[in-house]
Amino acid sequence: MQLVSLDDIRTAADRVRGQVLRTPLLPALWADADRPLWLKPENLQATGAFKLRGASNALAALDERTRGKGVVAYSSGNHAQAVARAAQLLGVPAHIVMADSTPQVKIDGTRRYGAEVVLVPVAERETTAHRLVDELGAVLVPPFDHPDIIAGQGTAGLEIAEDLPDVELVLVPVSGGGLASGIGTAVTALCPNATVIGVEPELAADTADGLRAGHIVEWPVEDRGRTIADGLRAQPSELTFAHLQTVLDGVVTVSDDEIGEAMRVLATRNRLVAEPSGAVPLAAYLHRSGELPRGRTVVVVSGGNVDRAMLADVLG
Amino acid sequence: MQLVSLDDIRTAADRVRGQVLRTPLLPALWADADRPLWLKPENLQATGAFKLRGASNALAALDERTRGKGVVAYSSGNHAQAVARAAQLLGVPAHIVMADSTPQVKIDGTRRYGAEVVLVPVAERETTAHRLVDELGAVLVPPFDHPDIIAGQGTAGLEIAEDLPDVELVLVPVSGGGLASGIGTAVTALCPNATVIGVEPELAADTADGLRAGHIVEWPVEDRGRTIADGLRAQPSELTFAHLQTVLDGVVTVSDDEIGEAMRVLATRNRLVAEPSGAVPLAAYLHRSGELPRGRTVVVVSGGNVDRAMLADVLG
């Protein structure tokens, strides 16, 4: 299987410049002395999550003629807004298929970027998306299972390596695996002394199981649906799993309570609002230090789209 | 009176590089179409506020011999941690005088950076600081009334002008006036078409009164103490007032309720935790649009040090 290369990620970085925020590394001065900590705040991307990187690269990689026919995505989460925003910046028509049970705020958020939102029963999302692709001659933009998406997410890893070349540990969330694949590829290529560890909720630990077993391990969707980290309920594809086997040094898991605690720490000590999924790597830093190497650590804060009520609840 | 110049601010920027975060401008995609909005997130500075800029510049400007004797500051707020952190980075001994009624979390925060915290009754803070200066031969670092502090805060304005040279409106909080003086100086020098407006709480609107009157107008400290924006209860000095008269195009005021609303918007739409003082300029954007020019707007989010309980309360 052809894996994404450092060159692919560098090409992606050139393509998305100006469309994606180059996020700074934020030093966390409260960290342990023997493992100084920096946060990579992808929650500050304009749509609130790293997903804008992959979507922007995937759309920019299309030739003019293909782009003109538009793009289609199915998602109720951060990928929907990312594709809508990337399409808006490039003047590409976008159709986003969402479950009719999606909260209005997410539908409105996607429409704000000029996308056509198509509401269908949740079971019909995928078939509707494929029908639209056929009817319109449009391109489907998947959330993680594509080299251009992985390379786009990898631009965050390129920035980490540029800003902290002597980084020793990178903690990144794992779900579909696009972000971990991309960041892992960039960091292992540029920082050979760095360890890259994926972090999963205990309640959706299919990748931890899979890497131990040496092959994808399916978890039932109703099991994965239990964690509050609603952005980490997907499973890797064959493409992302092959990357994860190559670039991750391991996966650790954290509990939902630990995720909530990490959200509190981010808000009160680092002035960052993270969604549960975005706080998962910090939960590992806080609660799994015994399983992790010491040294200069970067924690990826992958997203910050959380309801006000849940945020107040976590802080209260 | 000699005012701080653009060259002074450029010198400060060279001095503080590597000690101060170069904050990005964050686009707020939910803004009105005729006044696109960017946030300057100074709450992401390592100590949680812009104060690190001025303190770092003031300390870096001292010669080696003077530095060796140490620095003294009196503050219970963001200036205390800023001086402590700047001193730590330069290896300078720091004595911070705080009221013995200061919340433990702020005392601990200051001690974390290696500063010697001296606790005294609130009325004795200033005299204790001056006694320490005499005893130690140390230098007093004031929170705003010094050209090096103003020039340091002005580095934020330099960055705004670099990142958005065609900015049309900058909204900046006003209290002692160091930040507004510095940003105003940089922006008016580099972006001649930009309007720079100060924003104050209605409950501490001494600068709005003063600029209208053409001279400093004193508000009783008990009046200024009413606003929830606890970082905006100071008054300009003669030095900062002279800058504000020169570089501000006006001052608008906002209510405490409007400040709370702006904190909510920052947390939920832009994933940023702001303290009340840090949300004051956005409150003007949201609630005083009739008093402000249209066009490309930058709002300075000056700080984010807020108690978890207050944050939960504002969000709940």
XYZ file of C-alpha atoms in Angstrom:
632
model
C 0.000 0.000 0.000
C 1.301 3.447 -0.950
C 1.680 5.576 2.166
C 1.632 9.376 2.317
C 5.156 10.823 2.253
C 6.781 13.857 3.776
C 6.823 15.377 0.284
C 3.059 14.924 0.006
C 2.659 16.817 3.288
C 4.983 19.592 2.121
C 2.942 19.909 -1.071
C -0.192 20.112 1.065
C 1.351 22.844 3.213
C 2.015 24.937 0.094
C -1.546 24.384 -1.104
C -3.376 25.317 2.097
C -1.285 28.343 3.058
C -3.591 31.307 3.633
C -6.657 29.081 3.979
C -5.564 27.354 7.170
C -4.266 29.010 10.333
C -0.643 28.252 11.113
C -1.261 27.577 14.787
C 1.495 28.494 17.271
C 2.843 26.118 19.909
C 1.638 27.399 23.289
C 3.944 26.685 26.249
C 2.092 25.337 29.306
C 4.133 26.733 32.175
C 2.354 24.618 34.804
C 3.809 21.382 33.360
C 6.152 18.962 35.153
C 9.794 20.058 35.010
C 11.007 16.816 33.415
C 8.389 16.908 30.661
C 7.854 20.480 29.515
C 4.626 20.843 27.586
C 3.431 22.713 24.526
C -0.107 22.724 23.157
C -0.887 22.694 19.437
C -4.250 24.531 19.465
C -6.114 23.275 16.393
C -9.320 24.349 18.116
C -8.348 27.861 16.968
C -8.825 26.993 13.289
C -11.644 29.150 11.925
C -14.080 26.216 11.875
C -12.933 25.050 15.293
C -10.942 21.932 14.359
C -7.973 20.523 12.425
C -10.367 19.108 9.804
C -9.968 22.307 7.791
C -6.412 21.235 6.910
C -7.387 17.988 5.188
C -10.492 19.391 3.504
C -8.572 22.401 2.168
C -5.846 20.177 0.740
C -8.278 17.702 -0.808
C -10.194 20.489 -2.553
C -7.103 22.394 -3.639
C -5.728 19.179 -5.162
C -8.687 18.878 -7.573
C -8.249 20.231 -11.094
C -10.388 23.213 -12.132
C -12.833 21.174 -14.200
C -13.528 18.626 -11.472
C -13.883 21.355 -8.872
C -16.501 23.114 -10.980
C -18.864 20.159 -10.534
C -18.694 20.525 -6.805
C -17.964 18.376 -3.796
C -20.079 16.186 -1.539
C -19.481 15.112 2.050
C -21.522 13.331 4.681
C -20.840 14.336 8.245
C -22.584 15.925 11.180
C -19.384 17.000 12.818
C -16.263 19.026 12.220
C -15.661 17.556 8.754
C -18.940 19.047 7.479
C -17.986 22.614 8.385
C -14.433 22.064 7.158
C -15.532 20.961 3.678
C -18.111 23.753 3.518
C -15.539 26.396 4.469
C -12.798 25.048 2.189
C -15.283 24.986 -0.694
C -16.412 28.543 0.057
C -12.811 29.821 -0.061
C -12.222 28.138 -3.427
C -15.631 29.034 -4.881
C -16.610 25.372 -5.195
C -20.265 24.267 -4.787
C -20.604 21.992 -1.731
C -23.375 19.564 -0.788
C -23.234 18.297 2.788
C -25.464 15.364 3.707
C -26.496 15.377 7.360
C -28.793 13.274 9.495
C -32.147 14.990 10.046
C -31.505 14.557 13.784
C -28.432 16.836 13.646
C -28.604 19.751 16.123
C -29.751 22.945 14.389
C -26.581 24.790 15.458
C -24.435 22.422 13.363
C -26.769 22.705 10.369
C -26.683 26.508 10.630
C -22.908 26.452 11.057
C -22.510 24.518 7.820
C -24.986 26.680 5.889
C -23.128 29.793 7.042
C -20.296 28.839 4.707
C -22.622 28.686 1.736
C -22.979 24.899 1.563
C -26.181 23.183 0.470
C -27.227 21.031 3.439
C -29.197 17.886 2.544
C -31.088 16.417 5.523
C -31.945 12.699 5.419
C -32.608 9.923 7.945
C -29.299 8.919 9.521
C -29.254 5.489 7.831
C -29.493 7.111 4.380
C -26.554 9.518 4.705
C -24.023 7.432 2.815
C -26.326 6.321 -0.014
C -27.619 9.861 -0.456
C -24.075 11.171 -0.713
C -23.173 8.606 -3.355
C -26.340 9.376 -5.299
C -25.454 13.077 -5.293
C -21.951 12.256 -6.506
C -23.426 10.284 -9.413
C -26.082 12.865 -10.278
C -23.801 15.893 -10.128
C -20.571 14.350 -11.315
C -19.203 15.748 -8.061
C -16.328 14.453 -5.914
C -16.858 12.815 -2.542
C -14.563 14.232 0.165
C -14.122 11.543 2.824
C -13.331 12.489 6.429
C -10.065 10.493 6.665
C -9.780 7.660 4.136
C -7.826 9.492 1.421
C -4.147 10.390 0.902
C -4.943 14.083 0.343
C -6.831 14.236 3.647
C -3.987 12.531 5.512
C -1.409 14.815 3.893
C -3.487 17.872 4.787
C -3.784 16.868 8.435
C -0.045 16.177 8.369
C 0.664 19.886 7.880
C 0.077 20.250 11.630
C 2.946 17.824 12.191
C 5.173 19.770 9.822
C 4.558 22.886 11.920
C 5.356 21.037 15.152
C 8.666 19.864 13.686
C 9.480 23.388 12.471
C 8.648 25.060 15.785
C 10.122 22.443 18.151
C 12.593 20.292 16.198
C 13.872 18.625 19.369
C 10.409 17.477 20.467
C 10.581 14.113 22.250
C 6.935 13.100 22.585
C 3.834 13.941 20.542
C 0.390 12.948 21.824
C -2.343 12.908 19.170
C -5.965 11.689 19.252
C -6.940 8.650 17.167
C -10.329 7.923 15.646
C -10.498 7.459 11.876
C -6.776 8.049 12.064
C -6.261 10.789 9.491
C -4.735 13.263 11.931
C -2.544 10.691 13.701
C -1.378 9.292 10.341
C -0.462 12.714 8.988
C 1.185 14.107 12.104
C 2.970 10.822 12.723
C 4.351 10.773 9.178
C 5.697 14.330 9.407
C 7.117 14.030 12.916
C 8.817 10.643 12.477
C 10.409 11.872 9.228
C 11.686 15.162 10.655
C 12.269 14.368 14.346
C 13.745 10.851 14.450
C 14.140 11.001 18.236
C 10.480 11.781 18.846
C 7.995 9.217 20.091
C 4.478 9.567 18.654
C 1.687 8.124 20.782
C -1.979 7.940 19.832
C -4.610 8.501 22.503
C -8.104 7.000 22.525
C -11.055 6.991 24.908
C -11.240 3.695 26.812
C -14.792 3.449 25.536
C -13.671 3.522 21.877
C -10.296 1.798 22.029
C -10.505 -0.147 18.788
C -7.156 1.145 17.503
C -5.338 0.187 20.714
C -6.776 -3.316 20.244
C -6.006 -3.325 16.540
C -2.377 -2.313 16.834
C -1.837 -4.969 19.503
C -3.486 -7.599 17.293
C -1.690 -6.476 14.148
C -4.922 -5.970 12.192
C -8.047 -3.804 12.315
C -10.290 -4.838 15.209
C -13.929 -3.871 14.779
C -15.803 -2.447 17.737
C -19.601 -2.322 17.455
C -20.780 1.215 16.695
C -23.010 1.209 19.796
C -19.955 0.518 21.963
C -17.925 3.300 20.346
C -20.896 5.632 20.741
C -20.641 5.631 24.546
C -17.709 8.032 25.048
C -18.323 11.754 25.510
C -15.554 12.241 22.930
C -18.048 12.340 20.075
C -15.342 13.112 17.527
C -13.486 9.883 18.294
C -16.156 7.297 17.540
C -14.937 6.335 14.060
C -12.501 3.511 13.214
C -9.453 3.569 10.949
C -9.723 2.476 7.334
C -7.191 0.089 5.804
C -5.275 3.119 4.533
C -5.068 4.947 7.852
C -4.461 1.730 9.812
C -1.428 0.995 7.636
C -0.094 4.468 8.453
C -0.764 4.060 12.165
C 1.114 0.726 12.203
C 4.086 2.511 10.646
C 4.222 5.837 12.489
C 2.741 5.311 15.965
C 4.911 4.051 18.807
C 1.837 3.035 20.764
C -1.674 3.954 21.866
C -2.786 4.795 25.399
C -6.394 5.109 26.536
C -8.141 7.501 28.940
C -11.464 7.510 30.759
C -14.300 9.944 30.153
C -13.748 11.469 33.612
C -10.116 12.093 32.744
C -11.216 13.753 29.495
C -13.481 16.119 31.448
C -10.642 16.973 33.812
C -8.395 17.772 30.831
C -11.089 20.107 29.437
C -11.072 21.956 32.779
C -7.296 22.269 32.762
C -7.276 23.619 29.206
C -9.926 26.223 30.028
C -8.531 27.423 33.348
C -4.768 27.095 32.875
C -4.441 27.681 29.152
C -7.511 29.721 28.242
C -8.542 27.224 25.540
C -11.992 25.761 25.002
C -11.611 22.166 23.823
C -14.310 19.702 22.896
C -13.989 16.318 24.654
C -12.166 14.781 21.672
C -9.742 17.701 21.647
C -8.851 17.186 25.318
C -8.102 13.450 25.015
C -4.318 13.801 24.448
C -3.948 16.147 27.440
C -5.830 13.597 29.550
C -3.041 11.133 28.735
C -0.374 13.684 29.706
C -2.161 14.301 33.019
C -3.150 10.743 33.910
C -0.854 8.306 32.056
C 2.558 9.786 32.811
C 3.770 6.371 33.989
C 3.168 4.929 30.511
C 4.811 7.784 28.624
C 8.427 8.803 28.020
C 9.723 11.983 29.710
C 10.968 14.975 27.761
C 9.679 17.824 25.637
C 6.039 17.021 24.896
C 3.533 18.382 22.385
C -0.150 17.700 22.976
C -2.479 18.240 20.020
C -5.719 20.018 20.985
C -7.609 18.880 17.921
C -10.906 20.765 18.207
C -13.121 22.988 20.292
C -16.696 22.661 19.059
C -18.588 21.969 22.247
C -22.048 23.037 23.352
C -22.155 25.831 25.873
C -24.218 23.651 28.222
C -21.676 20.830 28.193
C -18.818 23.268 28.706
C -20.578 24.910 31.659
C -21.298 21.462 33.056
C -17.642 20.373 32.819
C -16.463 23.609 34.442
C -19.139 23.782 37.130
C 6.174 65.279 26.989
C 8.226 62.707 25.068
C 5.899 60.067 23.626
C 6.861 56.518 22.708
C 7.710 56.221 19.012
C 7.311 53.512 16.427
C 11.073 52.970 16.647
C 10.804 52.369 20.389
C 8.195 49.698 19.706
C 10.348 48.082 17.013
C 13.261 47.982 19.466
C 10.946 46.360 22.016
C 9.862 43.741 19.469
C 13.500 42.778 18.885
C 14.090 42.557 22.625
C 11.121 40.383 23.556
C 11.302 37.941 20.628
C 11.372 34.394 22.000
C 10.065 35.496 25.397
C 6.645 36.607 24.215
C 4.254 34.669 21.986
C 3.699 36.222 18.581
C -0.070 35.760 18.672
C -1.860 35.087 15.364
C -4.913 37.009 14.188
C -7.887 34.643 14.390
C -10.660 35.239 11.840
C -14.150 35.199 13.378
C -16.248 33.784 10.565
C -19.547 34.582 12.283
C -18.967 38.349 11.984
C -21.117 40.821 10.048
C -20.269 40.880 6.330
C -19.561 44.627 6.268
C -17.207 44.463 9.237
C -15.129 41.291 9.067
C -13.557 40.521 12.401
C -10.230 39.191 13.628
C -9.301 38.498 17.241
C -5.842 39.231 18.674
C -5.705 36.553 21.415
C -3.355 37.935 24.068
C -5.029 35.578 26.533
C -2.817 32.905 24.943
C 0.381 34.474 26.279
C 1.999 32.008 28.679
C 0.934 34.034 31.740
C -2.528 34.594 30.293
C -2.333 38.285 29.363
C -0.574 40.922 27.233
C 1.249 42.195 30.347
C 4.134 39.843 29.550
C 5.043 42.075 26.589
C 5.650 45.218 28.619
C 7.318 43.453 31.531
C 9.676 41.559 29.215
C 10.672 44.750 27.430
C 11.174 46.714 30.633
C 13.441 44.020 32.102
C 15.362 43.409 28.882
C 16.039 47.168 28.648
C 17.919 47.186 31.977
C 21.695 46.931 31.873
C 23.332 43.813 33.349
C 24.441 45.486 36.542
C 21.045 46.978 37.354
C 19.316 43.697 36.538
C 21.539 41.841 38.975
C 20.020 43.773 41.869
C 16.589 42.559 40.948
C 13.185 44.023 40.237
C 10.188 44.878 42.384
C 6.528 45.170 41.427
C 3.313 45.572 43.335
C 0.256 43.966 41.786
C -2.265 41.269 42.529
C -3.166 40.799 38.905
C -1.703 39.962 35.545
C 1.243 42.356 35.974
C 2.537 40.341 38.946
C 2.807 37.110 36.990
C 4.198 38.935 33.968
C 7.071 40.508 35.923
C 7.756 37.207 37.698
C 7.881 35.261 34.437
C 9.954 37.868 32.574
C 12.420 37.916 35.481
C 12.606 34.124 35.523
C 13.464 34.006 31.807
C 16.254 36.567 32.261
C 17.532 35.108 35.534
C 16.670 38.291 37.444
C 15.575 38.154 41.128
C 11.983 39.406 41.459
C 10.100 40.620 44.544
C 6.350 40.940 44.059
C 4.395 42.784 46.750
C 0.807 41.577 47.068
C -2.058 42.329 49.408
C -2.454 39.635 52.048
C -6.074 39.312 50.871
C -4.945 38.118 47.414
C -6.498 34.768 46.390
C -4.056 31.902 46.994
C -4.209 30.853 43.344
C -2.662 34.164 42.267
C 0.030 33.980 44.942
C 0.880 30.420 43.866
C 0.857 31.451 40.215
C 3.427 34.158 40.911
C 5.611 31.917 43.087
C 5.601 29.293 40.320
C 7.848 31.584 38.299
C 10.382 31.789 41.085
C 9.424 35.219 42.396
C 9.646 36.153 46.078
C 6.087 37.106 47.067
C 5.837 39.662 49.897
C 2.389 39.741 51.512
C 1.323 42.953 53.283
C -1.955 44.699 54.158
C -3.398 46.204 50.976
C -2.751 49.805 52.093
C 0.972 49.067 52.533
C 1.664 47.625 49.102
C 3.124 50.749 47.542
C 5.261 51.816 50.508
C 6.557 48.261 50.943
C 7.540 48.145 47.283
C 9.419 51.454 47.552
C 11.153 50.301 50.743
C 12.315 47.130 48.955
C 13.606 49.200 46.057
C 15.649 51.302 48.485
C 16.917 48.346 50.494
C 17.887 46.183 47.539
C 18.918 48.845 45.085
C 16.376 47.148 42.825
C 14.257 48.657 40.036
C 10.508 49.172 40.334
C 8.586 47.874 37.302
C 5.333 49.833 37.083
C 2.254 48.288 35.425
C 1.805 51.018 32.780
C 3.422 54.352 33.670
C 6.736 53.887 31.852
C 7.880 54.260 28.224
C 9.381 50.737 28.156
C 6.095 49.238 29.313
C 4.119 51.175 26.701
C 6.601 50.205 23.974
C 6.409 46.554 25.021
C 2.607 46.491 24.888
C 2.878 48.223 21.516
C 4.491 45.121 20.002
C 0.969 43.691 19.790
C 0.051 46.617 17.554
C 3.107 46.045 15.385
C 1.933 42.472 14.813
C -1.590 43.613 13.938
C -0.172 46.015 11.344
C 2.070 43.288 9.903
C -0.680 40.685 9.675
C -3.522 42.946 8.502
C -2.014 46.125 7.037
C -5.381 47.250 5.657
C -7.134 47.038 9.037
C -9.782 49.765 9.372
C -10.782 49.568 13.030
C -8.920 48.392 16.147
C -10.796 48.004 19.445
C -8.582 47.913 22.534
C -9.387 47.973 26.272
C -8.397 51.020 28.346
C -7.519 51.092 32.029
C -4.081 52.402 32.976
C -3.703 52.898 29.268
C -0.412 51.132 28.559
C -1.844 48.683 26.050
C -4.037 51.253 24.281
C -1.119 53.717 24.134
C 1.250 51.157 22.671
C -1.136 49.579 20.176
C -2.474 52.990 19.187
C 1.034 54.294 18.527
C 1.978 51.348 16.318
C -1.295 51.164 14.400
C -1.673 54.886 13.707
C 1.935 55.004 12.478
C 1.665 51.989 10.190
C -2.002 51.983 9.154
C -2.947 55.624 8.613
C -6.468 54.669 7.507
C -7.213 52.740 10.675
C -9.430 54.078 13.455
C -8.323 53.099 16.965
C -11.064 53.099 19.593
C -10.605 52.457 23.302
C -13.261 50.515 25.178
C -14.089 50.884 28.868
C -16.671 49.452 31.249
C -19.459 51.980 31.890
C -18.685 51.501 35.580
C -15.069 52.649 35.146
C -15.348 55.185 32.337
C -12.848 57.725 33.617
C -10.908 57.814 30.342
C -14.038 58.432 28.268
C -14.751 61.366 30.591
C -11.141 62.514 30.545
C -10.743 62.558 26.776
C -14.003 64.514 26.435
C -12.824 67.013 29.071
C -9.314 67.274 27.651
C -7.668 66.380 30.945
C -7.494 63.437 33.363
C -10.790 63.018 35.233
C -10.474 61.158 38.531
C -13.079 58.572 39.424
C -13.187 57.433 43.053
C -11.562 54.023 43.432
C -14.749 52.631 44.995
C -16.681 53.585 41.855
C -14.123 52.022 39.540
C -14.157 48.886 41.692
C -17.753 48.039 40.768
C -17.230 46.544 37.301
C -16.659 42.798 36.860
C -13.768 43.779 34.580
C -11.280 43.686 37.454
C -8.345 44.367 35.153
C -9.818 47.708 34.048
C -10.126 49.516 37.364
C -6.959 51.620 37.072
C -6.701 55.145 35.634
C -4.221 56.543 33.127
C -1.130 58.370 34.309
C -0.080 61.666 32.782
C 2.201 59.751 30.435
C -0.402 57.296 29.169
C -3.130 59.961 29.043
C -0.937 62.052 26.735
C -0.580 59.023 24.452
C -4.303 58.280 24.512
C -5.098 61.900 23.555
C -2.788 61.504 20.565
C -3.562 58.014 19.277
C -7.171 57.205 20.170
C -10.021 58.297 17.896
C -12.494 57.867 20.740
C -13.662 55.726 23.625
C -16.895 53.750 23.839
C -18.279 52.134 26.974
C -20.056 48.831 27.604
C -22.140 47.399 30.435
C -21.167 44.487 32.645
C -23.955 42.379 31.096
C -22.558 43.067 27.660
C -19.112 42.020 28.877
C -20.527 38.683 30.093
C -22.232 38.143 26.748
C -18.923 38.784 24.958
C -17.208 36.196 27.198
C -19.845 33.666 26.108
C -19.336 34.463 22.443
C -15.563 34.107 22.741
C -15.880 30.723 24.464
C -18.535 29.201 22.233
C -17.791 30.692 18.825
C -14.036 31.189 19.027
C -12.906 28.627 21.624
C -11.179 31.312 23.716
C -11.459 31.799 27.464
C -11.338 35.537 28.201
C -11.447 37.255 31.557
C -14.058 40.036 31.775
C -11.473 42.723 30.965
C -10.358 40.729 27.937
C -13.888 40.551 26.542
C -14.600 44.296 26.813
C -13.553 45.204 23.231
C -15.673 42.411 21.750
C -18.617 43.692 23.793
C -18.264 46.979 21.898
C -18.159 45.158 18.553
C -21.332 43.252 19.482
C -23.325 46.035 21.154
C -22.023 49.409 19.912
C -21.935 48.835 16.170
C -23.912 52.050 15.637
C -21.086 54.064 17.219
C -18.284 52.363 15.274
C -17.042 52.622 11.699
C -17.581 49.641 9.370
C -14.731 47.716 7.789
C -12.019 45.232 8.695
C -11.942 45.125 12.491
C -9.435 43.756 14.991
C -10.586 43.178 18.565
C -7.869 42.741 21.181
C -8.619 39.920 23.650
C -6.238 41.185 26.283
C -6.315 38.413 28.893
C -7.893 35.195 30.077
C -7.198 34.779 33.791
C -10.639 34.080 35.183
C -11.750 31.807 38.006
C -13.354 28.576 36.942
C -16.446 29.413 39.010
C -16.961 32.771 37.290
C -16.432 31.214 33.881
C -18.942 28.452 34.617
C -21.360 31.085 35.884
C -21.061 33.204 32.735
C -21.538 30.154 30.509
C -24.344 28.548 32.489
